[in-house]
Amino acid sequence: MLKLYYMTNKIKVNVVDSWEEVHNRLLRTYYFDNHDQVMEFVNKVSNKAKKMKQHPDMLIHENNVKLTLIGNNQECHKFALSVDRKSTRLN
């Protein structure tokens, strides 16, 4: 598992420990209670991707979204952290 962290209130928080790193790609599946939450998440990720000039692959299902970030660099890691923060705001 990939380990990325951010600092909040001087506490190190592991927010993306469930991202997988495979063949220079970061992979993660997010699960939601319903399709409305899925679409809200997809829209937020799309807007953030545009701002950060990222191009994630998104596979959208009824109650989950599979994200793939191609490249394993600092910008991909920052984007992964940003996506995880958005997912926690939906729950």
PDB file of C-alpha atoms in Angstrom:
ATOM      1  CA  MET A   1       0.000   0.000   0.000  1.00  0.00           C
ATOM      2  CA  LEU A   2       1.084   3.536  -0.699  1.00  0.00           C
ATOM      3  CA  LYS A   3       1.576   5.720   2.363  1.00  0.00           C
ATOM      4  CA  LEU A   4       0.907   9.440   1.986  1.00  0.00           C
ATOM      5  CA  TYR A   5       0.332  11.887   4.803  1.00  0.00           C
ATOM      6  CA  TYR A   6      -0.844  15.377   5.519  1.00  0.00           C
ATOM      7  CA  MET A   7      -0.553  17.445   8.652  1.00  0.00           C
ATOM      8  CA  THR A   8      -3.587  18.678  10.569  1.00  0.00           C
ATOM      9  CA  ASN A   9      -3.345  20.290  13.985  1.00  0.00           C
ATOM     10  CA  LYS A  10       0.262  19.071  14.114  1.00  0.00           C
ATOM     11  CA  ILE A  11      -0.902  15.447  13.867  1.00  0.00           C
ATOM     12  CA  LYS A  12       0.256  13.279  10.996  1.00  0.00           C
ATOM     13  CA  VAL A  13      -2.807  11.727   9.344  1.00  0.00           C
ATOM     14  CA  ASN A  14      -2.588   8.869   6.869  1.00  0.00           C
ATOM     15  CA  VAL A  15      -5.360   9.595   4.374  1.00  0.00           C
ATOM     16  CA  VAL A  16      -4.501   7.489   1.368  1.00  0.00           C
ATOM     17  CA  ASP A  17      -3.278   4.214   2.779  1.00  0.00           C
ATOM     18  CA  SER A  18      -5.705   2.348   0.561  1.00  0.00           C
ATOM     19  CA  TRP A  19      -4.236   3.645  -2.716  1.00  0.00           C
ATOM     20  CA  GLU A  20      -2.413   0.911  -4.601  1.00  0.00           C
ATOM     21  CA  GLU A  21       0.677   1.520  -6.655  1.00  0.00           C
ATOM     22  CA  VAL A  22       0.812  -0.713  -9.744  1.00  0.00           C
ATOM     23  CA  HIS A  23       2.988  -0.204 -12.841  1.00  0.00           C
ATOM     24  CA  ASN A  24       3.523   3.525 -12.277  1.00  0.00           C
ATOM     25  CA  ARG A  25      -0.180   4.076 -11.546  1.00  0.00           C
ATOM     26  CA  LEU A  26      -2.056   4.969  -8.379  1.00  0.00           C
ATOM     27  CA  LEU A  27      -5.355   3.069  -8.015  1.00  0.00           C
ATOM     28  CA  ARG A  28      -8.228   3.397  -5.575  1.00  0.00           C
ATOM     29  CA  THR A  29     -11.917   2.511  -5.393  1.00  0.00           C
ATOM     30  CA  TYR A  30     -14.283   4.722  -3.411  1.00  0.00           C
ATOM     31  CA  TYR A  31     -17.600   3.297  -2.183  1.00  0.00           C
ATOM     32  CA  PHE A  32     -20.789   5.272  -1.552  1.00  0.00           C
ATOM     33  CA  ASP A  33     -24.310   4.666  -0.283  1.00  0.00           C
ATOM     34  CA  ASN A  34     -26.038   5.697  -3.503  1.00  0.00           C
ATOM     35  CA  HIS A  35     -25.560   6.924  -7.031  1.00  0.00           C
ATOM     36  CA  ASP A  36     -26.215  10.566  -6.097  1.00  0.00           C
ATOM     37  CA  GLN A  37     -23.171  10.491  -3.813  1.00  0.00           C
ATOM     38  CA  VAL A  38     -21.163   8.859  -6.596  1.00  0.00           C
ATOM     39  CA  MET A  39     -22.022  11.658  -9.009  1.00  0.00           C
ATOM     40  CA  GLU A  40     -21.335  14.373  -6.441  1.00  0.00           C
ATOM     41  CA  PHE A  41     -17.893  12.866  -5.850  1.00  0.00           C
ATOM     42  CA  VAL A  42     -17.184  12.548  -9.585  1.00  0.00           C
ATOM     43  CA  ASN A  43     -18.073  16.199 -10.139  1.00  0.00           C
ATOM     44  CA  LYS A  44     -15.835  17.336  -7.282  1.00  0.00           C
ATOM     45  CA  VAL A  45     -12.941  15.203  -8.520  1.00  0.00           C
ATOM     46  CA  SER A  46     -13.411  16.518 -12.068  1.00  0.00           C
ATOM     47  CA  ASN A  47     -13.320  20.129 -10.916  1.00  0.00           C
ATOM     48  CA  LYS A  48     -10.236  19.530  -8.792  1.00  0.00           C
ATOM     49  CA  ALA A  49      -8.512  17.662 -11.628  1.00  0.00           C
ATOM     50  CA  LYS A  50      -9.073  20.593 -13.960  1.00  0.00           C
ATOM     51  CA  LYS A  51      -7.584  23.041 -11.426  1.00  0.00           C
ATOM     52  CA  MET A  52      -4.572  20.812 -10.749  1.00  0.00           C
ATOM     53  CA  LYS A  53      -4.090  19.868 -14.435  1.00  0.00           C
ATOM     54  CA  GLN A  54      -4.515  16.169 -13.701  1.00  0.00           C
ATOM     55  CA  HIS A  55      -6.236  13.624 -15.915  1.00  0.00           C
ATOM     56  CA  PRO A  56      -7.527  10.741 -13.783  1.00  0.00           C
ATOM     57  CA  ASP A  57      -9.277   7.794 -15.346  1.00  0.00           C
ATOM     58  CA  MET A  58     -12.648   7.303 -13.648  1.00  0.00           C
ATOM     59  CA  LEU A  59     -14.740   4.157 -13.912  1.00  0.00           C
ATOM     60  CA  ILE A  60     -18.184   4.989 -12.553  1.00  0.00           C
ATOM     61  CA  HIS A  61     -20.558   2.336 -11.186  1.00  0.00           C
ATOM     62  CA  GLU A  62     -23.835   2.471  -9.282  1.00  0.00           C
ATOM     63  CA  ASN A  63     -22.230   2.757  -5.842  1.00  0.00           C
ATOM     64  CA  ASN A  64     -18.499   3.157  -6.449  1.00  0.00           C
ATOM     65  CA  VAL A  65     -15.869   5.007  -8.448  1.00  0.00           C
ATOM     66  CA  LYS A  66     -12.538   3.507  -9.461  1.00  0.00           C
ATOM     67  CA  LEU A  67      -9.831   6.117  -9.955  1.00  0.00           C
ATOM     68  CA  THR A  68      -6.548   5.599 -11.757  1.00  0.00           C
ATOM     69  CA  LEU A  69      -3.818   8.222 -11.725  1.00  0.00           C
ATOM     70  CA  ILE A  70      -1.178   7.583 -14.356  1.00  0.00           C
ATOM     71  CA  GLY A  71       2.267   8.544 -13.198  1.00  0.00           C
ATOM     72  CA  ASN A  72       3.750   8.283  -9.762  1.00  0.00           C
ATOM     73  CA  ASN A  73       5.103  11.732  -9.084  1.00  0.00           C
ATOM     74  CA  GLN A  74       4.629  14.459  -6.520  1.00  0.00           C
ATOM     75  CA  GLU A  75       1.734  16.049  -8.434  1.00  0.00           C
ATOM     76  CA  CYS A  76      -0.149  12.731  -8.569  1.00  0.00           C
ATOM     77  CA  HIS A  77       0.391  12.283  -4.834  1.00  0.00           C
ATOM     78  CA  LYS A  78      -0.924  15.792  -4.125  1.00  0.00           C
ATOM     79  CA  PHE A  79      -3.969  15.075  -6.251  1.00  0.00           C
ATOM     80  CA  ALA A  80      -4.542  11.753  -4.447  1.00  0.00           C
ATOM     81  CA  LEU A  81      -4.498  13.576  -1.102  1.00  0.00           C
ATOM     82  CA  SER A  82      -6.943  16.144  -2.416  1.00  0.00           C
ATOM     83  CA  VAL A  83      -9.325  13.437  -3.658  1.00  0.00           C
ATOM     84  CA  ASP A  84      -9.231  11.677  -0.295  1.00  0.00           C
ATOM     85  CA  ARG A  85     -10.080  14.890   1.506  1.00  0.00           C
ATOM     86  CA  LYS A  86     -13.074  15.377  -0.803  1.00  0.00           C
ATOM     87  CA  SER A  87     -14.295  11.823  -0.214  1.00  0.00           C
ATOM     88  CA  THR A  88     -14.335  12.295   3.562  1.00  0.00           C
ATOM     89  CA  ARG A  89     -16.519  15.399   3.194  1.00  0.00           C
ATOM     90  CA  LEU A  90     -19.240  13.365   1.490  1.00  0.00           C
ATOM     91  CA  ASN A  91     -19.721  10.931   4.356  1.00  0.00           C
TER      92      ASN A  91
END
